[in-house]
XYZ file of C-alpha atoms in Angstrom:
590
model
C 98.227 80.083 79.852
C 95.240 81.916 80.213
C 94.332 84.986 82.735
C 93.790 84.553 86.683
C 90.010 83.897 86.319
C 89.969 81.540 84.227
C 92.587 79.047 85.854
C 90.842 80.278 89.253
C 87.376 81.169 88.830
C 86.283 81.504 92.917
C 89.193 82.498 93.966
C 89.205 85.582 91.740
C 86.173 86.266 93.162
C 87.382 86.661 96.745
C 90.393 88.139 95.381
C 88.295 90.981 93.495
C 86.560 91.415 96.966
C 89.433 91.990 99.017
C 90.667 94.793 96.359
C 87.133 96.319 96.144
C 87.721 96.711 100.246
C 90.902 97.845 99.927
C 90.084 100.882 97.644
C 86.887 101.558 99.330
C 89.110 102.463 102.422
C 91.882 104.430 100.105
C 89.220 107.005 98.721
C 87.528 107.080 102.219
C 91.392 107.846 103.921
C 92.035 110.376 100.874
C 89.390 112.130 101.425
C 90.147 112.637 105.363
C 93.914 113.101 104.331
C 93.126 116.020 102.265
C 90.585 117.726 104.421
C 93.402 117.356 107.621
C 95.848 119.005 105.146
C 93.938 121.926 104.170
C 92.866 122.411 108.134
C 96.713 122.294 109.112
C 97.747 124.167 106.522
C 95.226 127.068 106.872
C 93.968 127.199 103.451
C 90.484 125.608 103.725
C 89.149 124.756 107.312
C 85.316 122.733 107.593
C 85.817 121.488 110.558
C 86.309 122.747 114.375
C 89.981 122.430 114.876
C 88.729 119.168 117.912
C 87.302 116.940 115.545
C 90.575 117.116 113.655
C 92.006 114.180 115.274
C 88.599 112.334 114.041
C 89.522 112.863 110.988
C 93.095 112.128 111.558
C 92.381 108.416 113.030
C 90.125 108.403 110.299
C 92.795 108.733 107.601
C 95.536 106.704 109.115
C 93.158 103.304 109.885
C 92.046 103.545 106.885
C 94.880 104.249 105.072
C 97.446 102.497 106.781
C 95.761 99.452 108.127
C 92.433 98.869 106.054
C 93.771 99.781 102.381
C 96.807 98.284 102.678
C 96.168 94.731 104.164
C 93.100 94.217 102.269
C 95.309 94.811 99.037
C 97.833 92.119 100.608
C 95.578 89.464 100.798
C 94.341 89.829 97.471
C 97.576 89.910 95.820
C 99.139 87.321 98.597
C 96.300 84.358 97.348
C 97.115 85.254 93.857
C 100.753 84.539 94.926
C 100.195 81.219 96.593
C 97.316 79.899 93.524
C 99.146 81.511 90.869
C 102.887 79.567 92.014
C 101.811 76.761 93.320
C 99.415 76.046 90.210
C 96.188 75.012 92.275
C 93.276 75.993 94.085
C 93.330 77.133 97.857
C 92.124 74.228 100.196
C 88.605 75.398 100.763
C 86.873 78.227 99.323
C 84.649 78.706 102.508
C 87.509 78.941 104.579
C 88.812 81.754 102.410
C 85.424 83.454 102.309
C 85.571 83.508 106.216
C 88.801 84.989 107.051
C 87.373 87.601 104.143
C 84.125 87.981 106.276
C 86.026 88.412 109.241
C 88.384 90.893 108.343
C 85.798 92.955 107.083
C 83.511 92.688 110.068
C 86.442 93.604 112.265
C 86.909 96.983 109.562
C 83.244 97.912 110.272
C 83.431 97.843 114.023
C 86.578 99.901 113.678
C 85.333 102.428 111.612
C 81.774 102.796 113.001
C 83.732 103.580 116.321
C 85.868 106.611 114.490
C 83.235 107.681 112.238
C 80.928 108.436 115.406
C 82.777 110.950 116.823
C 81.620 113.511 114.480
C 78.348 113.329 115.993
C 77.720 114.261 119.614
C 74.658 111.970 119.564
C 76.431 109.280 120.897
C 79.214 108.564 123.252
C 81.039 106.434 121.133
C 84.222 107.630 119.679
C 87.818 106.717 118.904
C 89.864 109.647 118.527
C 93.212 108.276 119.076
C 94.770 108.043 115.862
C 96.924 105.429 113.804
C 98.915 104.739 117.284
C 96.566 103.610 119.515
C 98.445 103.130 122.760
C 97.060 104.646 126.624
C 97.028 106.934 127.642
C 94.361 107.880 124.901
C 91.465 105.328 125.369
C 88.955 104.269 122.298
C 85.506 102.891 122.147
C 85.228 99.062 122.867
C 84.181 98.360 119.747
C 86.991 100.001 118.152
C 89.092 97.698 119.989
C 86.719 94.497 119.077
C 87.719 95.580 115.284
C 91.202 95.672 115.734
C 91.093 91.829 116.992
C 88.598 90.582 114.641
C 90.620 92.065 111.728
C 94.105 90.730 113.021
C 92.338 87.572 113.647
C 90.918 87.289 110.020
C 94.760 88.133 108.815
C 95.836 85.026 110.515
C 93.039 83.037 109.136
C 94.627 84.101 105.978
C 97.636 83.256 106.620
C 96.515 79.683 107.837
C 94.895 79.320 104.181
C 98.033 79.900 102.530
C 99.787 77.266 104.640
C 97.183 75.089 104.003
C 97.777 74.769 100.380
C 101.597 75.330 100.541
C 101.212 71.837 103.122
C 99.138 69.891 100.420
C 101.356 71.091 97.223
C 104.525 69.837 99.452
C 103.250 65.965 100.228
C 102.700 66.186 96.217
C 105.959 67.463 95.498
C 108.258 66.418 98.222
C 111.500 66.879 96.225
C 110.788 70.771 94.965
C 111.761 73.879 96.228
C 108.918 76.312 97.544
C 107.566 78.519 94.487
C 109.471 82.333 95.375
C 105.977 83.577 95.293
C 104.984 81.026 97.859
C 107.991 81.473 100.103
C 107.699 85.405 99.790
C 104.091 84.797 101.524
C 105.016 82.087 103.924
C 107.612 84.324 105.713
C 105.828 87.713 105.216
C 103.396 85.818 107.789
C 105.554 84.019 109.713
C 106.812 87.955 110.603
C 102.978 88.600 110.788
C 102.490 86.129 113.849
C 105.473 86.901 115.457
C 104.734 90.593 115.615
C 100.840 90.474 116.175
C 101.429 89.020 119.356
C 102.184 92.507 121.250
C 99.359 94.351 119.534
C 97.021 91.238 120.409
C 98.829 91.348 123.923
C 97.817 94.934 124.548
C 94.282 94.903 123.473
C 92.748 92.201 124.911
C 94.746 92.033 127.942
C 95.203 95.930 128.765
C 93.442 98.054 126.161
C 89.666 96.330 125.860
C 89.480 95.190 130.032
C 90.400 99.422 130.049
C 87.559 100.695 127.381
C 85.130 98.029 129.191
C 85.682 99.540 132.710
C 87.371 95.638 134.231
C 90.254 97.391 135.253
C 90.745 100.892 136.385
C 94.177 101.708 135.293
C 96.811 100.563 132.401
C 100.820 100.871 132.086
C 101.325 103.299 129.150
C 104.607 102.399 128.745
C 103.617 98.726 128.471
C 101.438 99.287 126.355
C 103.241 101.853 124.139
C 106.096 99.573 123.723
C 103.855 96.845 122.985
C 102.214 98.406 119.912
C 105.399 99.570 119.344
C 106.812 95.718 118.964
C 103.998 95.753 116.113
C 104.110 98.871 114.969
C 107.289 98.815 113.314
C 107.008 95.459 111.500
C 103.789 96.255 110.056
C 105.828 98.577 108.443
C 107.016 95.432 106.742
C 103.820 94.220 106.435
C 103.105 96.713 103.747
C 106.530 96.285 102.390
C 107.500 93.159 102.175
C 103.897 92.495 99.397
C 105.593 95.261 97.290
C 108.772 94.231 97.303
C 107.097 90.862 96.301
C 105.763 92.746 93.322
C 109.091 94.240 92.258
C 110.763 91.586 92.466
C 108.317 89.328 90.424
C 106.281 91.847 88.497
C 108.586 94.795 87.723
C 111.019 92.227 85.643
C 107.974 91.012 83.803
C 107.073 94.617 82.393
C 110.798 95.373 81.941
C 110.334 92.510 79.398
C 112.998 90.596 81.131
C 113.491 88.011 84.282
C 114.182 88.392 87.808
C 118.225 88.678 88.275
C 118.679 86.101 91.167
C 116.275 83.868 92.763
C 118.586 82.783 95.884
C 119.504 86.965 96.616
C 114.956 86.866 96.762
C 114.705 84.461 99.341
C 117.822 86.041 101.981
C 116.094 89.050 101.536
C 113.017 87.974 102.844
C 114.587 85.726 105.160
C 116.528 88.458 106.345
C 113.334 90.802 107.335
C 111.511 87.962 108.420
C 114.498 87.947 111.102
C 114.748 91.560 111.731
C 111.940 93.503 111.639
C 110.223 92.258 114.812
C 113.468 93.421 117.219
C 113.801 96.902 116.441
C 110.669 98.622 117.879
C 112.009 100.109 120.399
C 113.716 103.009 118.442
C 110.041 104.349 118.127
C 110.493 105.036 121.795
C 114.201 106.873 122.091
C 112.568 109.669 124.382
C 110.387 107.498 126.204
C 111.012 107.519 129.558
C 111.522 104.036 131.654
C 113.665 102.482 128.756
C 117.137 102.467 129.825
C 119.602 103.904 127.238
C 121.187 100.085 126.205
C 118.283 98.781 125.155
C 117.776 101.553 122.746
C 120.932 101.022 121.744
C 120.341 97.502 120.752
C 117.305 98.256 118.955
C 119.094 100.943 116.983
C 122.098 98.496 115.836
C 119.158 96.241 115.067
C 117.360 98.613 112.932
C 120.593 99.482 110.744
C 121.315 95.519 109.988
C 117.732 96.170 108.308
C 119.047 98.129 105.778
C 120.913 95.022 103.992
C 117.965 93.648 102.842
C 116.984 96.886 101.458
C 120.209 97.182 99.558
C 120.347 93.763 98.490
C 116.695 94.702 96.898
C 118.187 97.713 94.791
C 120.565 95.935 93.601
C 118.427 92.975 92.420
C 115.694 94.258 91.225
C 118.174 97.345 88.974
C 119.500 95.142 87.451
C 116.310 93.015 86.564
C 115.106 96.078 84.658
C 118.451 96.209 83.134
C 118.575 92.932 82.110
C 115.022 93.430 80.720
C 115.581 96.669 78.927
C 118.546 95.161 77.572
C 116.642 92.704 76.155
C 114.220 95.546 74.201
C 117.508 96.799 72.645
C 118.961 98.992 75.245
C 122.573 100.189 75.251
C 125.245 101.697 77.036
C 125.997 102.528 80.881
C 122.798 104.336 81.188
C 121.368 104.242 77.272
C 119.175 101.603 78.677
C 117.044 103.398 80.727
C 115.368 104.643 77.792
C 114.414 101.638 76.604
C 112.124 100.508 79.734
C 108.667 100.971 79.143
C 108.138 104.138 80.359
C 104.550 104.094 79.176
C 103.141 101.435 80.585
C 101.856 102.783 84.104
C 102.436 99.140 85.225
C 105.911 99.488 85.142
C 105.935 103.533 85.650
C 104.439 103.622 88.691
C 106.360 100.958 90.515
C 109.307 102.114 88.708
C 108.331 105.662 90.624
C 107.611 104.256 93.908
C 110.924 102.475 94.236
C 112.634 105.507 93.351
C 110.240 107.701 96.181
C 111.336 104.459 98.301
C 115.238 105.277 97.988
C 114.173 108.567 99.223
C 112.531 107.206 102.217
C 115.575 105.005 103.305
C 117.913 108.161 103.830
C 115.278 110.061 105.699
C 114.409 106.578 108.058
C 118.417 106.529 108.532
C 117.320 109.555 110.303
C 114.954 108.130 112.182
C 117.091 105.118 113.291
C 119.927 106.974 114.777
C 119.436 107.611 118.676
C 121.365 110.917 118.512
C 120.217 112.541 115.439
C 116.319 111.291 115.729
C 116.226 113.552 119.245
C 116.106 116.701 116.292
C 112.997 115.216 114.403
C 111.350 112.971 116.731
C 107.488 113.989 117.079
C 107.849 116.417 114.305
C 106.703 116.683 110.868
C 109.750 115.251 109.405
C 108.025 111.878 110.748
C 105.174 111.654 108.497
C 107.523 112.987 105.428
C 108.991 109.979 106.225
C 106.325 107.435 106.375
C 104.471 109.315 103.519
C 107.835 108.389 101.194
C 107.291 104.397 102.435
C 104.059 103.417 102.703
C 102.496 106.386 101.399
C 104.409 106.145 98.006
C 106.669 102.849 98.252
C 103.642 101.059 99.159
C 100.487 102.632 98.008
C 101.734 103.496 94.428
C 102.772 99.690 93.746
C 99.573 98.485 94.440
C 97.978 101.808 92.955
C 100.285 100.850 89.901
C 99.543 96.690 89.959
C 96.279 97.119 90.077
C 95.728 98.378 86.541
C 97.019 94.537 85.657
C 95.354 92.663 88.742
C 92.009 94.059 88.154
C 91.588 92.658 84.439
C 92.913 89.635 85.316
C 90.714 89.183 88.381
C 87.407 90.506 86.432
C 87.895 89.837 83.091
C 87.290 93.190 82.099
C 88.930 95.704 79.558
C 91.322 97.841 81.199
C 89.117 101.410 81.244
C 92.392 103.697 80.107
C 96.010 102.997 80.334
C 96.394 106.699 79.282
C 94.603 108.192 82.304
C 96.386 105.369 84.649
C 99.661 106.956 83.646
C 98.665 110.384 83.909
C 97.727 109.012 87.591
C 100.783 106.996 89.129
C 102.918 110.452 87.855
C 100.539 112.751 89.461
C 100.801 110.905 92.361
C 104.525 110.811 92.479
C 104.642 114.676 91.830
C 102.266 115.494 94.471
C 104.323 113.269 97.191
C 107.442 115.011 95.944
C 105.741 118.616 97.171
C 104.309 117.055 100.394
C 107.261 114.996 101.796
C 109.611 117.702 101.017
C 107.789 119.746 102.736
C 107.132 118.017 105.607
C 110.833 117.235 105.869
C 112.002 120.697 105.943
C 109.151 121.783 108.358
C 110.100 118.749 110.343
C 113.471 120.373 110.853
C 112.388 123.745 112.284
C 110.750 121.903 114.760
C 107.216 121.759 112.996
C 104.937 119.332 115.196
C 103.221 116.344 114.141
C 99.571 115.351 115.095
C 98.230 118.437 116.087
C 94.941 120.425 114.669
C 97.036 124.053 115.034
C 100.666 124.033 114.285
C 101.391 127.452 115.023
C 102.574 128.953 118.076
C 102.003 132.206 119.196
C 104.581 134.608 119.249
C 107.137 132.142 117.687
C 108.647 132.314 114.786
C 110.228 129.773 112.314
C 113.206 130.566 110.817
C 113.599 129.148 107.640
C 117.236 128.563 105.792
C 115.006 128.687 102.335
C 111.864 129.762 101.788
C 109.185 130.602 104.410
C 106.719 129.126 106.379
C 103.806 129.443 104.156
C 105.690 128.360 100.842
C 105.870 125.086 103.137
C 102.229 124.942 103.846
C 101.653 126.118 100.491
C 103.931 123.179 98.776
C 101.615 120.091 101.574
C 98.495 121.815 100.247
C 99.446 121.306 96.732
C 100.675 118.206 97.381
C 97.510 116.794 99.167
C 95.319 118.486 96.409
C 97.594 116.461 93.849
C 97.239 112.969 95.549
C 93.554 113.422 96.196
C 93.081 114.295 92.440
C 94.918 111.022 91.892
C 93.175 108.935 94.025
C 89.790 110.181 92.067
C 91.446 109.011 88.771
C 92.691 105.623 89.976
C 88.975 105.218 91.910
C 86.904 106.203 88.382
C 89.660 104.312 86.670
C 89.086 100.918 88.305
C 84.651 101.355 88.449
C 84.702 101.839 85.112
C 87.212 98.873 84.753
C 84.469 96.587 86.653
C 81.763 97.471 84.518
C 83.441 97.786 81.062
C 82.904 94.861 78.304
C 84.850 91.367 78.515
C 88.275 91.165 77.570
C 89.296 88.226 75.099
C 92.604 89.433 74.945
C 94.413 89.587 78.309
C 97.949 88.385 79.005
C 98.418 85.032 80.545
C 98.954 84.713 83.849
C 102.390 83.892 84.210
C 105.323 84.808 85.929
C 108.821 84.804 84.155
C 111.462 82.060 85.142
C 114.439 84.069 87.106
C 117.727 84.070 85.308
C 118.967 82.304 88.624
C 116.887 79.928 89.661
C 115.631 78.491 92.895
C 117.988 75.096 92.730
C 121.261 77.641 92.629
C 120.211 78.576 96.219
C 121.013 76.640 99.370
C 118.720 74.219 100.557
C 118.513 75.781 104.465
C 117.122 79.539 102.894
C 113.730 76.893 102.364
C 114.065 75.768 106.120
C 111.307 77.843 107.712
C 111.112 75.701 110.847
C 114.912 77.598 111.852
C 114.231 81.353 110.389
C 111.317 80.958 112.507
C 113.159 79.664 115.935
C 116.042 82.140 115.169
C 113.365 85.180 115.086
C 111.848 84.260 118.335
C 115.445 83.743 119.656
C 116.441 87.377 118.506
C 112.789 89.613 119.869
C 113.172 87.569 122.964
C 116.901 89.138 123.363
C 115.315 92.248 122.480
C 112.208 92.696 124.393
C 112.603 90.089 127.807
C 114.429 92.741 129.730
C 113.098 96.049 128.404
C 109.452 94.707 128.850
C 110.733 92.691 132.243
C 112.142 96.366 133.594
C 108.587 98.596 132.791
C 106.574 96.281 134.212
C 108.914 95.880 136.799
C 108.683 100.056 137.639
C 105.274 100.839 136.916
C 103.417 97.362 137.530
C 101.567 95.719 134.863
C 98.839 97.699 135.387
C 100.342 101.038 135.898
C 101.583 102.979 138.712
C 99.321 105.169 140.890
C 96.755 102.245 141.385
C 95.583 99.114 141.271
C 93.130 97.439 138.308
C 90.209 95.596 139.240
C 86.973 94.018 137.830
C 83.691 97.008 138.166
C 81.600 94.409 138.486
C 82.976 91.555 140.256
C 82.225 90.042 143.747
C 84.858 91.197 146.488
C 85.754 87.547 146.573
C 86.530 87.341 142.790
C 88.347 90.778 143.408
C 90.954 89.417 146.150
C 91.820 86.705 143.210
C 91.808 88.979 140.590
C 94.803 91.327 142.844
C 96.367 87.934 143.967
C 96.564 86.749 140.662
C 98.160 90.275 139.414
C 100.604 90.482 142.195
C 101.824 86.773 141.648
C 102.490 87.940 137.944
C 104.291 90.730 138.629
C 106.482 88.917 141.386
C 107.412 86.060 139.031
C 108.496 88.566 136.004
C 110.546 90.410 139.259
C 112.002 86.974 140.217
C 112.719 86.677 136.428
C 114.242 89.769 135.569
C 116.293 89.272 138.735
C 117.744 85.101 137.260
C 118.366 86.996 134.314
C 120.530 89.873 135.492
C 122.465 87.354 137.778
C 123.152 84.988 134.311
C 124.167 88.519 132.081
């Protein structure tokens, strides 16, 4: 078989588009992420301590949001072509939802990037979690939806070819690739609705002036029921990858096809229902249903665990096959120098790492010591900062010839770059971890407090700062590698030589699992079933206590007649009494 752009000439070229966005936005996000660390950190300030938070929006969008979903739907349409061995449906269509998303990404950023000029009044300083009471630009807002729109456009593309391959093969099981993608976005729809919810009905009507006043709570807890499965979002396209990439480097085959598909099945079910333990010291959510999302959020780490196992011992079964031995003997015969296989070999390690500390995180009793504080990006900077960013970081040094053609620029300097950026992680999350447990704060331009000290069991304060600077200094450096790396990749000569685009038949196969784990019609109904058990009554209760517009006053239309006012307010208060009548049936069945 021969490489990607050859079986799938236009595709490739959308696909090469996508990743060209996606690592536009990662050096733009590094390069805000290491001028916010020095700044914290005291060691190198060039910028007034206010327009920190510019730069701090700046870096998580981009970063978390722009880089990162980009990078999915490139590798998500080579999924879908790649398994189901054809063409997507219409290349236009594709080009669109490309078009679309990247629209949405200028709107976004033009809104951030302006408040570092006081030439205009636009501005969206309200970081990665975008919830009132912190209010953004319009056209910030206008991004967000064009870009979550475009990702559903995607998402309707890949069904669209999954629906013709089925009426041509009625009898076959869904491709894993195909089924990895399929309820990645069925999760995706689910959980967009609250961040759609809040924009357009709270957040834009807000920025616009149409109403006066918003719920915070609402709409916390609605980004909330998004935030925490986008989380997922980035996951669940590298856990595609180790699952069907790392076994291919290993120079073996993916241990169990069936224990794939409950895994994805099983955060397909589960991610969406847990938001709430974001919001453990938020006021106005009553104690049980915190509860409920934190015995939701442990059942998530089964999947997890079910992925260690699998995809250990795929790389066992692979190194086994390059003449490994012993209990551990084998380890030594993975390809250590490939930084394919290195650097997702590193970021599922980092990722082990990041599943202790989010234990943390989950618990109601023990996350009261580290909410808010630094240990919260240590965390997140372990998952989707390392988990995350150095599988694609590490794929891409094998997606980018396939997609252009083109010679690899230097497998040397790649490896040199997925292990710098593991080291430098390794200084900044431990860092922030510690720090987090002093009582270090998140999110703010000037961490120290006067006339307080930290007390520190090891070390001081400043070997901390000293260990995040390093660290930031160490991932910036390899972001420049990877960046130079992959333009030099784009121009470099044509490569007659590049492996086939194939992907390794698992050892169990996809007719050894049971025929309902390909039923996506129930996963789907049983996930609505479950965040409708979670979220009714908590949502039901805030807007219940604080109105759906917030307490303390009542939204209207600026610019309406009075007339169109009196059925704007009649039309609000008839909502909120039918969620009261609601909430009330419901208590009366429980």
């Amino acid at each position: 078989m021969s490489a990607y752009i050859d079986q799938f000439p236009e595709e490739a070229k959308v696909i090469r588009s996508a990743f060209y966005a996606s690592f536009f936005a990662l050096a733009l996000g590094a390069a805000f992420g290491l001028i916010q660390t020095l700044h914290r950190t005291d060691f190198v300030r060039v910028i007034p301590a206010e327009m920190y938070y510019t730069v701090l929006t700046a870096h998580g969008v981009l970063m978390v949001v722009t880089f990162t979903i980009f990078f999915l739907v490139a590798i998500f349409t080579w999924a879908v072509t790649t398994s189901l061995d054809r063409g997507v449906e219409d290349i236009r269509f594709t080009w669109s939802w490309y078009g679309l998303m990247t629209l949405g990404t200028a709107f976004a950023a033009i809104a951030i990037l302006a408040g570092f000029t006081d030439r205009t009044e636009i501005s969206a300083d309200v970081l990665f979690t975008f919830y009132a009471p912190l209010q953004a630009h319009p056209m910030f807002y206008v991004g967000l939806v064009l870009f979550v729109i475009g990702t559903w456009l995607a998402g309707a593309d890949w069904f669209r070819s999954w629906w013709a391959w089925k009426q041509e093969n009625p009898d076959e099981r869904i491709p894993l690739p195909t089924f990895m993608v399929l309820t990645t976005m069925i999760m995706w729809y689910l959980a967009t609705l609250g961040v759609a919810t809040s924009i357009i009905a709270f957040l834009l009507p807000w920025s616009l002036g149409l109403i006066d006043t918003v719920n915070p709570t609402l709409t916390r807890t609605l980004f909330w029921f998004w935030g925490h499965p986008v989380v997922y979002f980035w996951l669940m396209p590298a856990y595609m990858m180790w699952y069907i990439m790392l076994p291919k480097f290993s120079g073996g085959r993916l241990f169990s096809d069936p224990l794939a598909r409950v895994v994805f099945v099983l955060f397909l079910l589960l991610s969406t229902p847990v938001g709430i333990h974001h919001q453990y010291l938020d006021p106005g959510i009553a104690e049980g249903f915190k509860f409920i999302a934190m015995t939701n959020t442990m059942f998530l780490l089964l999947p997890s665990l079910l992925t260690a196992f699998t995809v250990v011992a795929s790389m066992e079964h692979g190194a086994r096959q390059r003449g490994g031995e012993g209990y551990f003997g084998w380890l030594g015969a993975l390809p250590w120098r490939d930084p394919v296989f290195t650097g997702m070999a590193l970021a599922g390690l980092m990722f082990a790492a990041g599943g202790f500390s989010g234990m943390i995180n989950a618990g109601m009793n023990i996350n009261y010591l580290v909410h808010n504080s630094l240990w919260v990006p240590g965390h997140f900077h372990l998952t989707v900062g390392t988990a995350v960013a150095l599988t694609f970081m590490a794929v891409s040094y094998y997606f980018i010839p396939q997609v252009t053609g083109r010679r690899l620029a230097s497998k040397q300097i790649a490896l040199v770059q997925v292990v710098m950026w593991f080291v430098g992680m390794t200084f900044m999350s431990n860092a922030m971890h510690r720090g987090g447990l002093l009582g270090m704060p998140r999110r703010t331009a000037e961490p120290e407090y006067a006339g307080f000290q930290f007390e520190t069991a090891i070390g001081t304060v400043g070997e901390l700062n000293a260990q995040i600077a390093l660290g930031g200094v160490l991932l910036t450096l390899s972001t420049l590698l990877f960046i130079v790396n992959m333009s030099i990749t784009a121009l470099n000569d044509r490569d007659d030589d590049l492996p086939s685009n194939t992907i390794p038949e698992p050892l169990s196969g996809p007719n050894e699992a049971p025929l309902v784990l390909d039923n996506l019609k129930l996963w789907t109904a049983i996930a609505v079933v479950l965040v409708i058990f979670a979220y009714s009554l908590p949502l039901g209760s805030i807007i219940e206590r604080g109105g759906l517009f917030g307490p303390g006053g009542d939204a209207f239309p600026m610019f309406l007649e009075f007339a169109d006012s009196i059925v704007f307010a009649f039309v609000g208060e008839t909502l909120s009494a039918l969620v009261s009548s609601l909430l009330e049936t419901l208590r009366t069945v429980v």
